[in-house]
PDB file of C-alpha atoms in Angstrom:
ATOM      1  CA  MET A1089     186.827 100.523  96.728  1.00 41.00           C
ATOM      2  CA  ILE A1090     186.207 103.467  94.420  1.00 46.00           C
ATOM      3  CA  GLY A1091     187.628 106.582  96.123  1.00 59.00           C
ATOM      4  CA  GLU A1092     185.524 107.313  99.166  1.00 88.00           C
ATOM      5  CA  TRP A1093     182.925 104.732  98.165  1.00 92.00           C
ATOM      6  CA  LEU A1094     182.991 101.055  99.070  1.00 91.00           C
ATOM      7  CA  ASP A1095     181.708  98.743  96.304  1.00 93.00           C
ATOM      8  CA  ILE A1096     179.464  96.085  97.885  1.00 94.00           C
ATOM      9  CA  GLY A1097     178.178  94.346  94.762  1.00 95.00           C
ATOM     10  CA  TRP A1098     175.521  94.372  92.076  1.00 97.00           C
ATOM     11  CA  LEU A1099     172.093  95.906  92.617  1.00 96.00           C
ATOM     12  CA  HIS A1100     170.400  92.652  91.553  1.00 95.00           C
ATOM     13  CA  GLN A1101     172.151  90.862  94.461  1.00 95.00           C
ATOM     14  CA  ILE A1102     169.884  92.728  96.889  1.00 96.00           C
ATOM     15  CA  PRO A1103     166.396  91.166  96.933  1.00 95.00           C
ATOM     16  CA  LEU A1104     163.602  93.336  95.547  1.00 94.00           C
ATOM     17  CA  ARG A1105     161.671  94.738  98.571  1.00 95.00           C
ATOM     18  CA  GLY A1106     164.307  93.175 100.802  1.00 94.00           C
ATOM     19  CA  ALA A1107     167.768  93.690 102.224  1.00 97.00           C
ATOM     20  CA  ARG A1108     171.311  92.433 102.319  1.00 95.00           C
ATOM     21  CA  THR A1109     173.605  92.858 105.310  1.00 95.00           C
ATOM     22  CA  ILE A1110     177.178  94.092 105.291  1.00 92.00           C
ATOM     23  CA  PRO A1111     179.400  93.312 108.289  1.00 89.00           C
ATOM     24  CA  VAL A1112     181.565  96.132 109.613  1.00 81.00           C
ATOM     25  CA  GLU A1113     184.763  95.042 111.329  1.00 76.00           C
ATOM     26  CA  GLY A1114     184.606  96.090 114.969  1.00 73.00           C
ATOM     27  CA  GLY A1115     181.167  97.636 114.569  1.00 75.00           C
ATOM     28  CA  GLU A1116     177.530  97.359 113.687  1.00 81.00           C
ATOM     29  CA  GLU A1117     176.177  95.463 110.745  1.00 93.00           C
ATOM     30  CA  ILE A1118     174.706  97.596 107.942  1.00 96.00           C
ATOM     31  CA  ALA A1119     171.466  96.705 106.157  1.00 97.00           C
ATOM     32  CA  VAL A1120     171.189  97.744 102.502  1.00 97.00           C
ATOM     33  CA  PHE A1121     167.586  97.836 101.273  1.00 98.00           C
ATOM     34  CA  ARG A1122     166.148  97.753  97.744  1.00 96.00           C
ATOM     35  CA  THR A1123     162.657  99.100  97.130  1.00 96.00           C
ATOM     36  CA  SER A1124     160.187  97.842  94.538  1.00 94.00           C
ATOM     37  CA  ASP A1125     161.290 100.656  92.197  1.00 94.00           C
ATOM     38  CA  ASN A1126     165.014  99.770  92.593  1.00 94.00           C
ATOM     39  CA  ARG A1127     166.034 102.602  94.921  1.00 96.00           C
ATOM     40  CA  VAL A1128     168.602 101.684  97.572  1.00 97.00           C
ATOM     41  CA  PHE A1129     168.973 102.838 101.175  1.00 98.00           C
ATOM     42  CA  ALA A1130     171.365 101.840 103.948  1.00 97.00           C
ATOM     43  CA  LEU A1131     170.751 101.849 107.706  1.00 96.00           C
ATOM     44  CA  ALA A1132     172.421 100.431 110.774  1.00 95.00           C
ATOM     45  CA  ASN A1133     170.829  96.986 111.064  1.00 96.00           C
ATOM     46  CA  ARG A1134     168.963  97.674 114.299  1.00 95.00           C
ATOM     47  CA  CYS A1135     165.568  99.042 115.163  1.00 95.00           C
ATOM     48  CA  PRO A1136     165.686 102.023 117.561  1.00 93.00           C
ATOM     49  CA  HIS A1137     163.008 100.351 119.695  1.00 92.00           C
ATOM     50  CA  LYS A1138     164.477  97.022 120.854  1.00 91.00           C
ATOM     51  CA  GLY A1139     167.382  96.525 118.439  1.00 91.00           C
ATOM     52  CA  GLY A1140     165.555  94.157 116.100  1.00 93.00           C
ATOM     53  CA  PRO A1141     167.321  93.226 112.830  1.00 96.00           C
ATOM     54  CA  LEU A1142     165.757  95.587 110.280  1.00 97.00           C
ATOM     55  CA  SER A1143     167.234  93.532 107.424  1.00 97.00           C
ATOM     56  CA  GLN A1144     164.702  90.809 108.284  1.00 96.00           C
ATOM     57  CA  GLY A1145     161.760  93.209 108.046  1.00 96.00           C
ATOM     58  CA  ILE A1146     159.351  93.791 105.179  1.00 93.00           C
ATOM     59  CA  VAL A1147     160.089  96.729 102.871  1.00 96.00           C
ATOM     60  CA  HIS A1148     156.987  98.639 101.791  1.00 94.00           C
ATOM     61  CA  GLY A1149     157.309 101.895  99.906  1.00 94.00           C
ATOM     62  CA  ASP A1150     160.015 103.993 101.586  1.00 95.00           C
ATOM     63  CA  SER A1151     159.963 102.176 104.927  1.00 97.00           C
ATOM     64  CA  VAL A1152     160.779  98.862 106.566  1.00 97.00           C
ATOM     65  CA  ALA A1153     158.734  97.150 109.281  1.00 96.00           C
ATOM     66  CA  CYS A1154     160.827  95.801 112.151  1.00 95.00           C
ATOM     67  CA  PRO A1155     160.277  92.036 112.475  1.00 93.00           C
ATOM     68  CA  LEU A1156     160.088  92.184 116.294  1.00 92.00           C
ATOM     69  CA  HIS A1157     157.349  94.715 117.044  1.00 92.00           C
ATOM     70  CA  ASN A1158     156.316  96.024 113.602  1.00 92.00           C
ATOM     71  CA  TRP A1159     157.726  99.521 114.069  1.00 94.00           C
ATOM     72  CA  ASN A1160     157.925 101.278 110.686  1.00 96.00           C
ATOM     73  CA  ILE A1161     161.272 102.931 110.006  1.00 97.00           C
ATOM     74  CA  ALA A1162     161.700 105.463 107.180  1.00 97.00           C
ATOM     75  CA  LEU A1163     164.450 104.294 104.841  1.00 98.00           C
ATOM     76  CA  THR A1164     165.273 107.891 103.870  1.00 96.00           C
ATOM     77  CA  THR A1165     165.865 109.212 107.412  1.00 97.00           C
ATOM     78  CA  GLY A1166     166.008 106.239 109.771  1.00 97.00           C
ATOM     79  CA  GLU A1167     163.196 107.819 111.826  1.00 97.00           C
ATOM     80  CA  ALA A1168     160.426 105.772 113.405  1.00 96.00           C
ATOM     81  CA  GLN A1169     157.069 106.635 111.849  1.00 94.00           C
ATOM     82  CA  GLY A1170     153.641 107.239 113.338  1.00 89.00           C
ATOM     83  CA  ASN A1171     153.455 107.555 117.126  1.00 90.00           C
ATOM     84  CA  ASP A1172     156.734 105.662 117.628  1.00 89.00           C
ATOM     85  CA  LYS A1173     159.850 107.666 118.512  1.00 93.00           C
ATOM     86  CA  GLY A1174     163.453 106.836 117.724  1.00 94.00           C
ATOM     87  CA  CYS A1175     165.996 106.845 114.933  1.00 96.00           C
ATOM     88  CA  THR A1176     168.584 104.489 113.496  1.00 95.00           C
ATOM     89  CA  PRO A1177     171.675 105.828 111.687  1.00 94.00           C
ATOM     90  CA  THR A1178     171.576 106.121 107.892  1.00 95.00           C
ATOM     91  CA  ILE A1179     174.559 105.526 105.616  1.00 94.00           C
ATOM     92  CA  PRO A1180     174.889 107.295 102.240  1.00 95.00           C
ATOM     93  CA  VAL A1181     174.516 104.812  99.385  1.00 95.00           C
ATOM     94  CA  LYS A1182     174.349 105.127  95.602  1.00 96.00           C
ATOM     95  CA  VAL A1183     174.166 102.967  92.489  1.00 96.00           C
ATOM     96  CA  ASP A1184     176.709 103.491  89.705  1.00 95.00           C
ATOM     97  CA  ALA A1185     176.539 101.344  86.553  1.00 96.00           C
ATOM     98  CA  GLY A1186     174.539  98.719  88.449  1.00 96.00           C
ATOM     99  CA  ARG A1187     177.021  98.538  91.343  1.00 97.00           C
ATOM    100  CA  VAL A1188     175.943  99.492  94.882  1.00 96.00           C
ATOM    101  CA  LEU A1189     178.357 101.793  96.700  1.00 95.00           C
ATOM    102  CA  LEU A1190     178.403 102.745 100.399  1.00 93.00           C
ATOM    103  CA  CYS A1191     180.067 105.882 101.717  1.00 89.00           C
ATOM    104  CA  ARG A1192     183.297 104.583 103.302  1.00 77.00           C
ATOM    105  CA  ALA A1193     183.524 107.333 105.949  1.00 71.00           C
ATOM    106  CA  SER A1194     179.955 106.676 107.085  1.00 66.00           C
ATOM    107  CA  THR A1195     180.532 102.923 107.414  1.00 60.00           C
ATOM    108  CA  LEU A1196     183.447 103.681 109.723  1.00 51.00           C
ATOM    109  CA  LYS A1197     181.246 106.034 111.813  1.00 53.00           C
ATOM    110  CA  ALA A1198     178.572 103.336 112.053  1.00 53.00           C
ATOM    111  CA  ALA A1199     181.251 101.024 113.445  1.00 46.00           C
ATOM    112  CA  ALA A1200     182.157 103.449 116.236  1.00 44.00           C
TER     113      ALA A1200
END
């Protein structure tokens, strides 16, 4: 851990246009996504529609398509796009010297 940030590994360990999951003790799993231009985003690993595992969806641009019913979720806000309504929690994430860091306080809130 680096201060208030939790080091979860190297950027290259997250598949390009894919995700990696991080378990949270006593709480929800977190999905960390990597876009085609190497930006990272973190969301609770559940679609707001039926709870589908977003980490198994396809990343395109700044969104991920839920594998269950193809809802598109904005990686920046967690909001469902188009006519769909709903939101999944986002977790602050950053890359420092090639290492991916999650905001520790936010991972604890996601667990609650």
